[in-house]
XYZ file of C-alpha atoms in Angstrom:
778
model
C 87.666 133.286 32.783
C 84.724 134.017 34.990
C 84.426 130.436 36.168
C 88.161 130.179 36.980
C 88.030 133.399 38.983
C 85.002 132.166 40.939
C 86.933 129.011 41.777
C 90.123 130.956 42.763
C 87.906 133.224 45.048
C 86.211 130.122 46.555
C 89.647 128.465 47.226
C 90.973 131.732 48.767
C 87.854 131.790 51.081
C 88.411 128.076 52.035
C 92.075 128.865 53.020
C 91.097 131.751 55.114
C 88.354 129.751 56.700
C 85.767 132.490 56.222
C 83.745 134.248 53.582
C 82.621 137.614 54.919
C 81.537 135.857 58.027
C 79.138 133.586 56.013
C 80.672 130.221 56.007
C 78.446 127.176 56.405
C 79.948 126.410 59.851
C 79.040 129.751 61.393
C 75.949 130.652 59.415
C 73.813 127.781 60.641
C 70.467 126.542 59.205
C 68.852 129.017 56.793
C 72.128 130.874 55.898
C 71.333 133.826 53.689
C 67.882 134.417 54.876
C 68.919 135.806 58.239
C 70.179 138.923 56.426
C 66.812 139.637 54.842
C 64.894 142.281 56.872
C 61.157 141.503 56.845
C 60.153 144.928 55.879
C 58.952 146.651 52.747
C 57.474 150.113 53.160
C 56.042 150.096 49.567
C 54.215 146.851 50.253
C 52.656 148.250 53.441
C 51.670 151.490 51.792
C 50.208 149.782 48.860
C 47.990 147.397 50.777
C 46.858 150.069 53.224
C 45.653 152.112 50.289
C 43.878 149.134 48.674
C 42.108 148.400 51.982
C 42.316 144.639 51.580
C 42.500 144.247 55.399
C 39.555 145.220 57.661
C 39.892 148.354 59.595
C 42.115 148.092 62.717
C 43.682 144.719 61.644
C 46.501 145.904 59.533
C 49.139 145.669 62.300
C 47.982 142.078 63.030
C 48.261 141.295 59.329
C 51.778 142.567 59.087
C 52.876 140.757 62.319
C 51.419 137.516 60.879
C 53.380 138.083 57.574
C 56.595 138.256 59.518
C 56.082 134.990 61.462
C 57.310 131.658 60.025
C 54.591 129.569 58.328
C 53.392 126.585 60.524
C 54.080 123.143 59.197
C 50.997 121.519 57.653
C 50.425 117.957 56.516
C 47.619 116.350 54.601
C 46.833 112.594 54.693
C 45.873 111.289 51.279
C 42.195 110.680 51.258
C 41.772 108.188 48.357
C 43.602 105.256 49.909
C 41.803 103.053 52.403
C 44.928 103.410 54.450
C 44.055 107.004 55.359
C 42.125 106.151 58.444
C 44.881 103.941 59.654
C 47.462 106.650 59.180
C 45.194 109.094 60.989
C 44.896 106.666 63.886
C 48.700 106.130 63.923
C 49.296 109.919 64.034
C 46.740 110.678 66.701
C 47.544 107.769 69.008
C 51.297 107.692 68.740
C 53.278 110.554 67.147
C 51.068 113.488 68.235
C 50.992 112.282 71.786
C 54.834 111.910 71.835
C 55.517 115.495 70.739
C 52.831 117.422 72.612
C 54.127 119.571 75.536
C 57.770 119.365 74.342
C 59.842 122.458 74.647
C 62.587 123.033 72.081
C 64.880 125.986 72.027
C 62.647 127.800 74.484
C 59.608 127.243 72.207
C 56.782 125.117 73.565
C 55.550 122.762 70.913
C 51.815 122.742 70.698
C 49.862 119.584 69.949
C 48.963 119.460 66.222
C 45.452 120.646 65.364
C 43.186 119.461 62.653
C 42.228 122.156 60.063
C 38.685 122.911 60.898
C 37.606 123.356 57.298
C 39.245 120.237 55.809
C 37.030 117.196 55.551
C 37.435 114.121 57.816
C 40.359 115.452 59.895
C 42.754 114.731 56.974
C 44.765 117.870 57.272
C 46.709 119.078 60.331
C 48.906 121.972 61.295
C 51.312 122.676 64.180
C 53.437 125.655 65.348
C 56.628 123.700 64.543
C 58.782 125.491 61.919
C 60.521 123.373 59.305
C 63.906 124.242 60.989
C 62.869 122.826 64.297
C 61.166 119.716 62.609
C 64.391 118.888 60.792
C 67.007 119.647 63.319
C 65.602 118.638 66.697
C 66.646 115.188 67.974
C 63.484 115.080 69.993
C 61.431 115.142 66.861
C 63.551 112.777 64.804
C 61.033 109.883 64.841
C 58.213 112.214 63.823
C 60.342 113.768 61.073
C 61.284 110.345 59.701
C 57.673 109.261 59.849
C 56.749 112.314 57.693
C 59.538 111.817 55.222
C 58.856 108.041 54.847
C 55.034 108.380 54.455
C 55.492 111.309 52.084
C 57.734 109.244 49.873
C 55.141 106.380 49.807
C 52.341 108.824 48.903
C 50.370 108.536 52.098
C 51.152 111.968 53.469
C 51.769 115.335 51.610
C 53.437 118.201 53.277
C 51.420 120.948 51.714
C 50.612 124.567 52.728
C 47.030 124.904 54.156
C 45.686 127.499 51.589
C 47.034 125.418 48.817
C 44.565 122.708 49.606
C 41.517 124.974 49.045
C 41.148 125.025 45.237
C 40.801 121.199 44.676
C 38.225 121.074 47.367
C 36.047 123.834 45.692
C 36.132 121.997 42.392
C 33.868 119.269 43.856
C 35.330 116.461 41.917
C 33.644 113.157 41.178
C 35.205 109.982 39.769
C 33.857 110.518 36.425
C 35.166 113.991 35.879
C 37.666 114.880 33.101
C 40.065 117.417 34.733
C 42.664 119.789 33.462
C 45.324 121.235 35.817
C 46.659 124.206 33.669
C 49.763 125.172 35.777
C 50.339 122.126 37.798
C 53.945 121.995 39.045
C 55.124 121.250 41.638
C 52.100 118.972 42.056
C 50.522 119.116 45.492
C 47.190 120.194 44.148
C 47.433 117.678 41.310
C 47.924 114.979 43.916
C 44.699 116.170 45.593
C 42.836 115.958 42.331
C 44.122 112.324 41.714
C 43.045 111.282 45.227
C 39.548 112.610 44.656
C 39.210 110.642 41.466
C 40.063 107.468 43.439
C 37.637 108.071 46.356
C 36.405 104.517 45.816
C 39.391 102.105 46.046
C 37.219 99.290 44.731
C 37.186 100.900 41.250
C 40.677 100.419 39.704
C 39.829 102.656 36.738
C 37.685 105.574 37.406
C 36.003 106.988 34.235
C 37.685 110.410 34.859
C 41.269 111.465 34.495
C 43.717 114.325 35.238
C 45.704 116.082 32.619
C 48.421 118.004 34.440
C 50.300 120.660 32.429
C 53.213 122.972 33.023
C 55.118 125.273 30.747
C 58.537 124.475 32.304
C 59.965 121.194 31.071
C 62.127 120.628 34.073
C 59.300 121.317 36.537
C 57.196 118.738 34.628
C 59.556 116.021 36.015
C 58.984 117.349 39.559
C 55.304 117.050 38.792
C 55.854 113.415 37.673
C 57.648 112.668 40.911
C 54.659 113.957 42.943
C 52.085 112.151 40.798
C 53.837 108.764 40.640
C 53.668 108.285 44.406
C 49.929 107.861 44.031
C 50.334 105.005 41.420
C 47.277 106.067 39.372
C 46.493 104.904 35.852
C 44.371 108.170 35.358
C 47.076 110.851 35.285
C 48.918 112.302 32.256
C 51.644 114.976 32.556
C 52.097 117.306 29.513
C 54.339 120.224 28.715
C 52.619 123.293 27.101
C 52.178 126.996 27.482
C 48.953 127.080 29.359
C 47.773 130.225 27.562
C 47.753 128.255 24.282
C 47.399 124.646 25.459
C 46.004 122.697 22.396
C 42.479 121.697 22.100
C 42.389 117.876 22.199
C 40.170 115.450 20.232
C 38.724 112.123 21.381
C 36.679 109.422 19.628
C 33.061 109.399 20.650
C 30.596 106.861 19.120
C 33.064 106.398 16.146
C 33.358 110.143 15.393
C 35.973 112.718 16.345
C 34.843 115.035 19.027
C 36.346 117.927 20.940
C 37.422 117.213 24.579
C 35.795 119.527 26.984
C 36.794 119.337 30.654
C 34.321 119.027 33.450
C 36.654 120.657 35.941
C 39.623 122.925 35.408
C 42.133 124.141 37.967
C 43.665 127.452 36.926
C 46.252 128.207 39.580
C 48.227 130.811 37.543
C 51.781 132.259 38.004
C 51.696 135.177 40.253
C 53.797 137.675 42.195
C 53.530 135.419 45.301
C 53.221 138.142 47.965
C 50.954 135.783 49.850
C 53.904 133.439 50.401
C 56.156 135.870 52.290
C 55.975 133.751 55.347
C 57.871 130.948 53.662
C 59.537 132.707 50.625
C 61.335 135.321 52.567
C 63.160 136.811 49.522
C 59.816 138.170 48.353
C 60.205 140.872 51.052
C 63.028 142.614 49.246
C 61.866 141.718 45.704
C 58.305 142.953 45.921
C 57.288 145.860 43.807
C 53.950 146.965 42.174
C 55.236 146.366 38.652
C 55.276 142.546 39.306
C 51.468 142.397 39.158
C 51.203 144.731 36.142
C 53.545 142.517 34.158
C 51.686 139.286 35.130
C 48.090 140.488 34.673
C 48.023 139.867 30.843
C 49.461 136.320 31.107
C 47.012 135.425 33.987
C 44.097 136.702 31.859
C 45.210 134.834 28.719
C 45.556 131.564 30.819
C 42.108 132.045 32.393
C 40.515 132.785 28.937
C 42.144 129.605 27.530
C 40.717 127.573 30.416
C 37.086 128.711 30.076
C 37.326 127.974 26.388
C 38.119 124.366 27.140
C 35.598 124.120 29.952
C 32.377 122.109 29.326
C 29.077 123.934 29.644
C 27.975 123.268 33.214
C 31.568 122.708 34.310
C 33.508 124.533 37.061
C 36.768 126.261 36.839
C 38.622 127.464 40.007
C 40.964 130.440 39.426
C 43.521 130.946 42.194
C 46.693 132.854 43.045
C 48.993 133.067 46.029
C 48.910 136.861 45.699
C 46.772 139.346 47.509
C 46.915 141.903 44.774
C 43.482 142.767 43.163
C 45.286 143.464 39.854
C 46.054 139.709 39.632
C 42.830 138.643 41.369
C 39.572 140.483 41.006
C 40.763 142.395 37.917
C 41.270 139.165 35.989
C 37.933 137.722 37.171
C 36.055 140.985 36.281
C 37.596 141.010 32.862
C 36.814 137.337 32.231
C 33.138 137.926 33.210
C 32.944 140.945 31.069
C 34.371 139.172 28.020
C 31.946 136.222 28.616
C 28.734 138.304 28.140
C 26.881 136.069 30.588
C 28.347 132.828 29.640
C 30.228 132.692 32.969
C 29.069 133.341 36.481
C 30.822 133.381 39.845
C 29.554 130.593 42.101
C 28.827 131.204 45.748
C 31.270 128.938 47.621
C 30.673 130.431 50.931
C 29.064 127.266 52.348
C 31.486 124.748 50.732
C 34.207 124.910 53.405
C 32.542 125.575 56.800
C 35.195 126.779 59.282
C 37.327 128.599 56.718
C 37.641 132.283 57.347
C 37.887 134.588 54.233
C 37.263 138.030 53.104
C 34.788 138.812 50.285
C 36.132 139.933 46.920
C 36.716 143.669 46.325
C 34.585 145.820 44.044
C 36.894 148.874 44.048
C 40.598 149.089 43.620
C 43.229 151.296 42.013
C 46.643 150.999 40.316
C 50.044 152.170 41.409
C 53.171 152.391 39.273
C 56.631 151.665 40.394
C 57.312 155.410 40.682
C 54.354 155.812 43.080
C 51.636 157.264 40.774
C 48.088 156.121 41.508
C 45.319 155.663 38.885
C 41.701 154.893 39.575
C 40.453 154.371 36.002
C 41.695 153.943 32.508
C 40.989 157.492 31.396
C 43.677 158.824 33.849
C 46.493 156.697 32.400
C 48.764 158.828 30.104
C 49.571 157.541 26.694
C 53.106 156.702 27.563
C 52.003 154.122 30.024
C 49.438 152.316 27.839
C 51.888 149.535 27.162
C 52.317 148.806 30.862
C 48.858 149.494 32.112
C 45.782 148.020 30.307
C 41.991 148.765 30.626
C 41.332 145.209 31.988
C 43.258 146.136 35.146
C 40.567 148.503 36.381
C 37.222 147.723 37.983
C 34.225 148.059 35.677
C 32.924 151.696 35.548
C 29.326 150.682 34.933
C 27.707 150.193 38.413
C 25.001 147.748 37.164
C 27.549 145.633 35.314
C 29.776 145.518 38.452
C 26.780 144.557 40.661
C 25.798 141.738 38.260
C 29.361 140.366 38.406
C 28.967 139.652 42.141
C 32.681 139.975 42.843
C 32.063 139.655 46.463
C 31.802 135.903 45.885
C 35.605 135.774 45.380
C 37.491 134.641 48.371
C 40.627 136.204 49.828
C 42.386 134.444 52.752
C 44.429 136.686 55.047
C 47.384 135.273 57.018
C 46.364 136.579 60.414
C 42.858 135.105 60.427
C 43.892 131.439 60.671
C 47.628 131.453 60.758
C 48.035 130.609 57.117
C 49.588 132.124 53.961
C 47.736 134.595 51.841
C 45.617 133.374 49.021
C 42.951 134.209 46.489
C 40.300 131.876 44.956
C 37.330 132.245 42.760
C 34.912 129.617 41.423
C 33.501 130.130 37.924
C 30.602 128.160 36.426
C 30.094 128.010 32.685
C 26.462 128.604 31.609
C 26.810 128.781 27.815
C 29.508 128.680 25.150
C 31.849 131.635 25.020
C 30.485 134.368 22.839
C 33.573 134.523 20.505
C 32.953 130.875 19.664
C 29.464 131.646 18.277
C 30.423 134.207 15.626
C 31.736 134.099 12.153
C 35.000 136.024 11.446
C 34.569 139.591 10.353
C 34.734 140.346 6.659
C 37.432 142.564 5.207
C 35.909 143.757 1.896
C 32.409 144.603 0.705
C 32.970 142.005 -2.049
C 33.148 139.432 0.633
C 30.009 140.666 2.211
C 28.239 140.413 -1.120
C 29.473 136.887 -1.559
C 28.341 135.857 1.842
C 24.974 137.584 1.260
C 24.443 135.431 -1.836
C 24.682 132.359 0.420
C 22.479 133.790 3.174
C 19.457 131.840 4.382
C 15.989 132.819 3.017
C 14.187 135.870 4.588
C 17.457 137.270 5.811
C 17.771 134.639 8.602
C 21.423 134.111 9.717
C 22.798 130.709 8.911
C 23.221 128.310 11.840
C 26.782 127.868 12.772
C 28.251 124.565 11.450
C 29.538 122.067 13.822
C 32.988 120.450 13.529
C 31.340 117.633 11.670
C 29.759 120.025 9.121
C 26.175 119.642 10.336
C 24.353 122.904 11.108
C 23.432 123.323 14.725
C 21.310 125.791 16.529
C 22.773 128.735 18.469
C 23.171 127.877 22.127
C 24.117 124.217 21.671
C 27.368 123.178 23.325
C 28.885 122.160 20.038
C 28.750 125.790 18.869
C 31.882 126.411 20.916
C 33.788 124.004 18.804
C 35.622 125.275 15.769
C 37.217 122.655 13.436
C 39.883 120.700 15.251
C 41.225 122.885 18.124
C 40.584 126.396 16.690
C 39.873 128.821 19.411
C 40.359 132.480 20.189
C 44.130 133.063 19.688
C 44.595 129.617 18.284
C 46.608 128.997 15.134
C 44.321 127.494 12.534
C 44.345 126.187 9.059
C 43.416 128.585 6.338
C 39.625 128.770 5.961
C 38.096 127.859 2.681
C 36.747 131.388 2.321
C 40.010 133.076 2.872
C 40.392 133.903 -0.844
C 37.095 135.885 -0.703
C 38.460 138.145 1.972
C 37.288 136.514 5.179
C 39.557 137.516 7.998
C 40.705 134.476 9.858
C 43.606 133.301 12.159
C 47.017 132.828 10.573
C 47.979 129.414 9.162
C 48.935 126.765 11.789
C 52.500 126.511 12.772
C 54.336 123.413 13.725
C 54.466 122.915 17.474
C 57.951 123.452 18.851
C 59.117 120.914 21.448
C 61.731 121.709 24.003
C 63.444 119.726 26.713
C 64.154 115.969 26.781
C 62.958 113.870 23.944
C 60.536 111.325 25.489
C 60.223 107.651 24.464
C 57.067 106.903 22.507
C 53.878 105.544 24.083
C 53.027 102.299 22.269
C 49.690 100.542 22.928
C 49.605 96.825 22.615
C 46.994 95.041 20.527
C 44.725 92.369 21.953
C 46.510 89.553 20.000
C 50.007 90.773 21.097
C 52.202 87.605 21.764
C 53.159 89.004 25.195
C 49.569 88.361 26.565
C 49.148 84.514 26.330
C 51.803 83.528 28.879
C 50.800 86.352 31.242
C 47.108 85.468 30.902
C 47.826 81.718 31.550
C 50.283 82.337 34.443
C 48.210 84.844 36.372
C 44.762 83.439 35.182
C 43.674 86.929 34.104
C 39.943 87.603 34.022
C 38.286 87.831 30.619
C 37.407 91.452 31.443
C 41.045 92.478 31.680
C 41.451 95.565 29.447
C 44.395 94.439 27.221
C 43.978 97.543 25.011
C 44.973 99.735 28.014
C 48.347 98.262 28.254
C 51.194 100.218 26.710
C 55.024 100.041 26.616
C 57.706 102.628 25.882
C 59.493 101.142 22.894
C 58.655 100.196 19.313
C 61.566 97.793 18.944
C 63.163 94.946 20.896
C 61.790 93.179 23.946
C 59.269 95.011 25.984
C 60.935 95.841 29.299
C 58.020 97.211 31.308
C 54.289 97.149 30.804
C 52.145 100.135 31.920
C 48.417 100.611 32.169
C 46.236 103.697 31.668
C 42.460 104.062 31.930
C 40.395 103.695 28.772
C 39.641 107.414 28.647
C 43.317 108.417 28.748
C 44.093 105.838 26.062
C 41.432 107.569 23.814
C 43.207 110.947 24.516
C 46.659 109.539 23.787
C 45.765 107.865 20.500
C 44.051 110.836 19.096
C 46.449 113.594 20.001
C 49.964 112.296 19.692
C 50.906 115.038 17.257
C 49.177 117.800 19.132
C 50.677 117.558 22.600
C 54.069 116.703 24.293
C 53.371 113.994 26.804
C 55.967 113.673 29.570
C 54.540 110.750 31.506
C 51.474 108.625 31.885
C 50.468 105.208 33.113
C 51.228 103.019 36.114
C 53.771 100.192 35.784
C 52.056 96.799 36.328
C 54.625 94.214 35.033
C 58.420 94.149 34.646
C 60.478 91.816 32.515
C 62.543 89.128 34.362
C 64.524 87.313 31.695
C 64.976 84.196 33.960
C 61.253 84.185 34.598
C 60.430 82.398 31.325
C 61.615 79.059 32.756
C 58.994 79.518 35.514
C 56.166 80.090 33.030
C 56.121 83.844 32.492
C 58.779 86.467 31.637
C 56.922 89.172 33.488
C 56.767 89.728 37.215
C 54.331 91.964 38.965
C 55.293 95.499 40.057
C 54.245 96.902 43.440
C 53.345 100.272 41.873
C 50.506 98.798 39.906
C 49.406 95.997 42.180
C 46.106 97.742 43.159
C 45.453 98.416 39.589
C 45.985 94.950 38.187
C 45.068 92.874 41.240
C 41.206 92.779 40.585
C 41.839 90.943 37.302
C 44.200 88.314 38.686
C 42.723 84.900 39.786
C 45.893 82.799 40.396
C 49.252 83.168 42.041
C 47.560 84.631 45.181
C 48.496 83.839 48.834
C 46.236 85.167 51.646
C 48.344 86.240 54.587
C 47.843 87.361 58.187
C 49.197 90.279 60.136
C 51.999 88.026 61.494
C 52.833 87.056 57.936
C 53.099 90.645 56.892
C 55.620 91.294 59.696
C 57.616 88.246 58.671
C 57.743 89.210 55.004
C 58.628 92.845 55.652
C 61.226 92.380 58.381
C 63.110 89.426 56.977
C 65.074 89.535 53.812
C 64.216 86.072 52.403
C 62.218 84.080 54.940
C 61.842 80.282 54.404
C 58.293 79.195 53.529
C 58.133 77.555 56.981
C 58.262 80.974 58.634
C 54.821 81.757 57.372
C 51.682 80.840 59.297
C 50.191 77.394 58.628
C 47.503 78.708 56.253
C 49.875 80.861 54.121
C 52.438 78.084 54.143
C 49.995 75.595 52.759
C 48.920 78.019 50.016
C 52.561 78.781 49.095
C 53.480 75.135 48.828
C 50.834 74.599 46.128
C 52.409 77.301 43.882
C 55.297 76.928 41.544
C 58.177 79.353 41.621
C 57.548 82.847 40.221
C 55.837 86.097 40.868
C 52.906 86.108 43.430
C 50.399 88.459 45.079
C 50.286 88.544 48.869
C 46.898 89.646 50.212
C 45.880 90.754 53.632
C 42.157 91.111 54.222
C 41.030 92.990 57.391
C 39.210 91.198 60.132
C 36.385 93.409 61.497
C 36.370 91.230 64.672
C 40.015 92.031 65.532
C 40.026 95.857 66.294
C 43.801 95.745 66.935
C 44.603 94.691 63.474
C 44.753 97.039 60.490
C 41.245 97.664 59.065
C 42.464 98.210 55.591
C 43.393 95.707 52.875
C 47.148 95.264 52.084
C 48.459 93.889 48.778
C 52.137 93.128 48.286
C 54.114 91.888 45.254
C 56.266 88.842 45.964
C 58.366 86.045 44.635
C 57.963 82.435 45.517
C 61.352 80.779 45.453
C 62.143 77.142 45.743
C 62.287 77.146 49.464
C 61.686 80.705 50.443
C 59.496 83.744 49.768
C 60.061 87.456 49.314
C 58.228 90.615 49.201
C 59.103 93.191 46.495
C 58.151 96.478 48.239
C 60.001 99.819 48.124
C 61.749 100.881 51.370
C 59.361 103.584 52.367
C 56.266 101.621 51.472
C 57.659 98.719 53.580
C 58.045 100.999 56.476
C 54.452 102.215 55.901
C 53.049 98.743 56.130
C 55.047 97.853 59.147
C 53.732 100.820 61.007
C 50.262 99.697 59.960
C 50.762 96.349 61.681
C 52.312 97.895 64.820
C 56.094 97.547 64.231
C 58.243 100.442 65.327
C 60.502 101.653 62.526
C 63.328 104.035 63.383
C 66.614 104.761 61.643
C 69.719 106.166 63.312
C 71.038 109.256 61.678
C 74.625 108.056 61.351
C 75.717 106.483 58.044
C 72.725 107.629 56.065
C 73.484 107.227 52.278
C 77.031 108.263 52.736
C 78.668 105.083 51.348
C 76.643 103.425 48.473
C 78.855 100.289 48.647
C 78.274 99.991 52.320
C 74.580 100.274 51.705
C 74.665 97.469 49.194
C 76.638 95.334 51.617
C 74.153 96.095 54.389
C 71.281 94.981 52.213
C 72.988 91.746 51.216
C 74.042 90.805 54.797
C 70.983 91.948 56.643
C 69.972 89.944 59.653
C 66.761 88.051 58.509
C 65.168 88.559 61.919
C 65.865 92.341 62.246
C 63.436 95.005 61.303
C 64.686 96.861 58.077
C 66.982 99.747 58.536
C 67.227 102.598 56.014
C 69.609 100.448 54.019
C 67.867 97.064 54.009
C 65.026 96.494 51.510
C 66.376 99.437 49.564
C 64.869 100.038 46.132
C 67.210 98.798 43.436
C 66.927 102.044 41.494
C 65.936 105.518 42.281
C 64.500 106.120 38.907
C 63.066 104.407 35.818
C 64.442 104.975 32.448
C 61.062 104.557 30.904
C 59.051 107.599 31.950
C 60.487 108.359 35.299
C 58.455 105.795 37.281
C 60.374 104.630 40.362
C 61.265 100.899 40.638
C 60.267 98.809 43.597
C 62.742 96.796 45.744
C 63.905 94.705 42.930
C 66.122 92.075 44.344
C 64.764 88.665 43.342
C 64.334 85.817 45.805
C 67.303 83.473 46.358
C 69.045 84.416 49.541
C 66.830 82.145 51.700
C 68.298 78.928 50.217
C 71.064 77.940 47.788
C 68.732 76.008 45.519
C 66.417 78.688 44.640
C 67.167 78.627 40.999
C 69.288 80.731 38.609
C 67.609 84.003 39.760
C 69.018 83.466 43.260
C 71.938 85.887 43.157
C 70.561 88.311 40.542
C 68.423 91.311 41.120
C 65.455 91.999 38.795
C 67.091 95.285 37.991
C 70.193 93.396 36.773
C 67.982 90.998 34.761
C 66.317 94.040 33.055
C 69.669 95.204 31.809
C 70.162 92.147 29.674
C 70.880 93.004 25.949
C 67.728 93.550 23.991
C 65.491 93.753 27.036
């Protein structure tokens, strides 16, 4: 009934042409938000009392909170194309938009963020509304959208870029991102792992987790733009994320992470500049409700951190209950195992306020409490002792809470943010103790087993060998047992030892994922691939996986050796949403050309170092021809590339451009494209946005008119089929054959096979690779 009534009401509004004055036609962009008044007296009173803002600056602080957040972009730093994109931005797009005036607002020239390394992050006073709607900025907006889709630019809030930088990541680090969605920080972590593009498989990896199954797929979308074999997306509650095992020298070992990003769920009052509805929703009870969860997640993080490792705790909240209170409680629980690192010199140019050492609590009804002893019994379920600052002055001084960093919006025109860097000096204290005994009989029983001279027994390691107190392995309990973990019944349980409850079977929610099946070295799929592409003997066959146990293998993916180790040893412990980068796709007609698998553009930079055949070295002019013409004849290539192509049989190929240091006008970054060598023509298999990216790199202007954008899918298909071979691609030409991939959510490249350049290009001429993949049994 409710649904029918809503439909009737909507139809009535449509007939009247209005809905309380709020129809789409007269509301304009941002309908709904215009009614929100950017004022919250409780918010102002609370933060004035907490004194988070320096004296005399509170009005500036509130004025900044009411202003729209400036647009900020980040150029991905791990690709060698970063410098080329930066050059393109500075020399072309930034020059075109500076000194423009739109709707009475002067557009300032974008400025590099002073604290972000290598000028790879920029901000401007353009709001998202102006950027999207102004015709004068259409080219710049299209550039941003296209480069974002191809993974070369991320539109990310400035303060959100800080935590990954403070982690100080190196390519060998094992990294856990505990609350990763939507994934902008995860993308930064992946970039840092791949700082050296000459190493296709860094030793480290990123495990990105989120509790929300649907948000995990948003995370996959962000991560897959970077085409890394070193990322795995999992779906767990961060406060009880399972402890993982790996094989180490033939033995099972516990996986400890070198770096952990703990960006916890928060009240989000630092995001008021972009999330305007926070103005009317904000109350003091938000932080009181979230504090416990934030502390549990942080505790679980430090449990899984390796001794000597770094964990960054961050929130987009300014509230000390969610910030310093969590850090202080964590430090107190650690008994010296953790310490706050001094990050003041890590980001020169960043303005921040030191962490607070004194704060108080306010209930929703307006009552203030300065310490736990003042809290009445009736509020003990809402307010906990961990929410207050430590009462011991010496203990408070030793914590060095002033090393926490709070970023205020009015200091550098950003959002509000809090970040703290923790370093683990020793195993956590609760991992070094035996469970307490319930009965005196148990005490007697354990006393009989005590070591001579009353010495306490050394704590056993997971392998059963006694180890001395203080060794890193002391933190490990059998399998993944930790504080708050479900664990199997201990052998001594019958004697009265108090232990955790028996383990429960993990409940899985959301979509059921296809399995991850690793191939063996003698799998029959390898010999034709090895012969066709002349794979190097060092090619890691064991790192190749597929997503099906039965039938023909449709796609082949690759992961790093370390992620393979994690996957094989923890398939029952964790719910994996996505991992691996696609390197080959089945083309049923390809068997007649010597190999049933063609290369995939997504994984070309991963697999290319191992390929010794099927390579054509191309020039800048060849890149232009291949990316602006649908199916150019071989004769359209330069003499050198033409000669190389004539020597190759039909089938999948690698097209390589190597930079010429003598030619400063040409791109100074390598370019590798997947292609298909037909009988008389040649074709590049590159997704639309990546195609535009490479064209910009070689100096071809790419601009799409607004009309006819994605409105008619059939017209789009016709446009691709009848494209003028000599025209630069429009939005509709070179279109990816599919927006998604059934096997793990990895997007497909432009899958149309070669054939339109000549009528005699073989049976694949009129069929797309996507169609070929749909063959029964494939």
